[in-house]
mmCIF file of C-alpha atoms in Angstrom:
data_model
loop_
_atom_site.group_PDB
_atom_site.id
_atom_site.type_symbol
_atom_site.label_atom_id
_atom_site.label_comp_id
_atom_site.label_asym_id
_atom_site.label_seq_id
_atom_site.Cartn_x
_atom_site.Cartn_y
_atom_site.Cartn_z
ATOM 1 C CA MET C 1 -32.962 -19.882 -2.880
ATOM 2 C CA THR C 2 -31.887 -23.054 -1.202
ATOM 3 C CA THR C 3 -33.065 -24.471 2.103
ATOM 4 C CA THR C 4 -32.290 -27.657 4.003
ATOM 5 C CA VAL C 5 -34.756 -30.402 4.906
ATOM 6 C CA THR C 6 -34.609 -31.443 8.567
ATOM 7 C CA SER C 7 -34.798 -35.041 9.782
ATOM 8 C CA LYS C 8 -38.526 -34.448 10.394
ATOM 9 C CA GLY C 9 -39.040 -33.406 6.754
ATOM 10 C CA GLN C 10 -39.428 -29.727 7.620
ATOM 11 C CA VAL C 11 -38.034 -26.755 5.711
ATOM 12 C CA THR C 12 -37.868 -23.048 6.394
ATOM 13 C CA ILE C 13 -39.607 -21.002 3.722
ATOM 14 C CA PRO C 14 -37.341 -18.055 2.908
ATOM 15 C CA LYS C 15 -38.611 -14.718 4.255
ATOM 16 C CA SER C 16 -38.833 -13.158 0.795
ATOM 17 C CA VAL C 17 -41.140 -15.998 -0.334
ATOM 18 C CA ARG C 18 -43.260 -15.751 2.832
ATOM 19 C CA ASP C 19 -43.613 -12.019 2.318
ATOM 20 C CA LEU C 20 -44.508 -12.433 -1.349
ATOM 21 C CA LEU C 21 -47.201 -15.039 -0.607
ATOM 22 C CA GLY C 22 -48.437 -13.432 2.610
ATOM 23 C CA ILE C 23 -47.556 -16.498 4.663
ATOM 24 C CA LYS C 24 -47.503 -15.822 8.401
ATOM 25 C CA PRO C 25 -46.999 -18.103 11.424
ATOM 26 C CA GLY C 26 -49.923 -20.543 11.535
ATOM 27 C CA SER C 27 -50.728 -20.132 7.822
ATOM 28 C CA LYS C 28 -51.590 -23.253 5.864
ATOM 29 C CA VAL C 29 -49.995 -23.898 2.489
ATOM 30 C CA ASP C 30 -50.693 -26.300 -0.349
ATOM 31 C CA PHE C 31 -48.227 -28.030 -2.638
ATOM 32 C CA LEU C 32 -49.608 -28.291 -6.165
ATOM 33 C CA ARG C 33 -48.150 -30.229 -9.065
ATOM 34 C CA ALA C 34 -47.724 -28.102 -12.182
ATOM 35 C CA LYS C 35 -48.156 -29.416 -15.725
ATOM 36 C CA ASP C 36 -44.384 -29.628 -16.151
ATOM 37 C CA GLY C 37 -44.105 -31.837 -13.042
ATOM 38 C CA SER C 38 -42.677 -29.156 -10.770
ATOM 39 C CA ILE C 39 -44.204 -28.506 -7.364
ATOM 40 C CA VAL C 40 -45.698 -25.095 -6.566
ATOM 41 C CA LEU C 41 -46.229 -23.715 -3.069
ATOM 42 C CA VAL C 42 -49.410 -21.633 -2.643
ATOM 43 C CA PRO C 43 -51.260 -20.292 0.395
ATOM 44 C CA HIS C 44 -54.111 -22.660 1.293
ATOM 45 C CA ASP C 45 -56.791 -19.981 1.093
ATOM 46 C CA SER C 46 -55.620 -18.552 -2.216
ATOM 47 C CA LYS C 47 -57.594 -19.053 -5.369
ATOM 48 C CA ARG C 48 -56.570 -22.202 -7.177
ATOM 49 C CA PRO C 49 -55.779 -22.067 -10.870
ATOM 50 C CA VAL C 50 -58.852 -22.543 -13.034
ATOM 51 C CA SER C 51 -58.788 -25.762 -15.046
ATOM 52 C CA ARG C 52 -59.243 -25.573 -18.785
ATOM 53 C CA PHE C 53 -62.603 -27.296 -18.369
ATOM 54 C CA ALA C 54 -63.808 -24.858 -15.721
ATOM 55 C CA GLN C 55 -63.029 -21.992 -18.089
ATOM 56 C CA LEU C 56 -65.565 -23.427 -20.543
ATOM 57 C CA ARG C 57 -68.404 -23.461 -18.023
ATOM 58 C CA GLY C 58 -70.967 -20.723 -18.097
ATOM 59 C CA HIS C 59 -74.626 -19.972 -17.902
ATOM 60 C CA ALA C 60 -77.326 -18.819 -20.297
ATOM 61 C CA GLY C 61 -77.768 -15.503 -18.514
ATOM 62 C CA ALA C 62 -79.568 -14.038 -15.568
ATOM 63 C CA GLY C 63 -83.339 -14.247 -15.554
ATOM 64 C CA LEU C 64 -83.788 -16.891 -18.249
ATOM 65 C CA ASP C 65 -86.007 -19.777 -17.328
ATOM 66 C CA THR C 66 -85.905 -23.222 -18.921
ATOM 67 C CA ASP C 67 -88.562 -22.379 -21.532
ATOM 68 C CA ALA C 68 -86.665 -19.269 -22.669
ATOM 69 C CA ILE C 69 -83.402 -21.221 -22.917
ATOM 70 C CA MET C 70 -85.117 -23.957 -24.968
ATOM 71 C CA ALA C 71 -86.638 -21.327 -27.276
ATOM 72 C CA LEU C 72 -83.185 -19.812 -27.840
ATOM 73 C CA THR C 73 -81.760 -23.253 -28.521
ATOM 74 C CA ARG C 74 -84.476 -23.968 -31.110
ATOM 75 C CA GLY C 75 -84.023 -20.568 -32.766
ATOM 76 C CA GLU C 76 -87.494 -19.386 -31.775
ATOM 77 C CA SER C 77 -88.012 -15.695 -30.970
#
């Protein structure tokens, strides 16, 4: 799909793309840079891709206090 940039820097997002992304009049969109350098258009309120570092984050589990976590770390029962 090809579109033309106006003198004001505006473009019309093709209807099929708007429908696919759920973009309606007044919607906000973000332009994200992909790893390969390309630019990706996403709805502003959509979930952003999780970084490889965020995927590594976690927690010790519900209901564990600091003492219990330390005991697990030390190998204590």
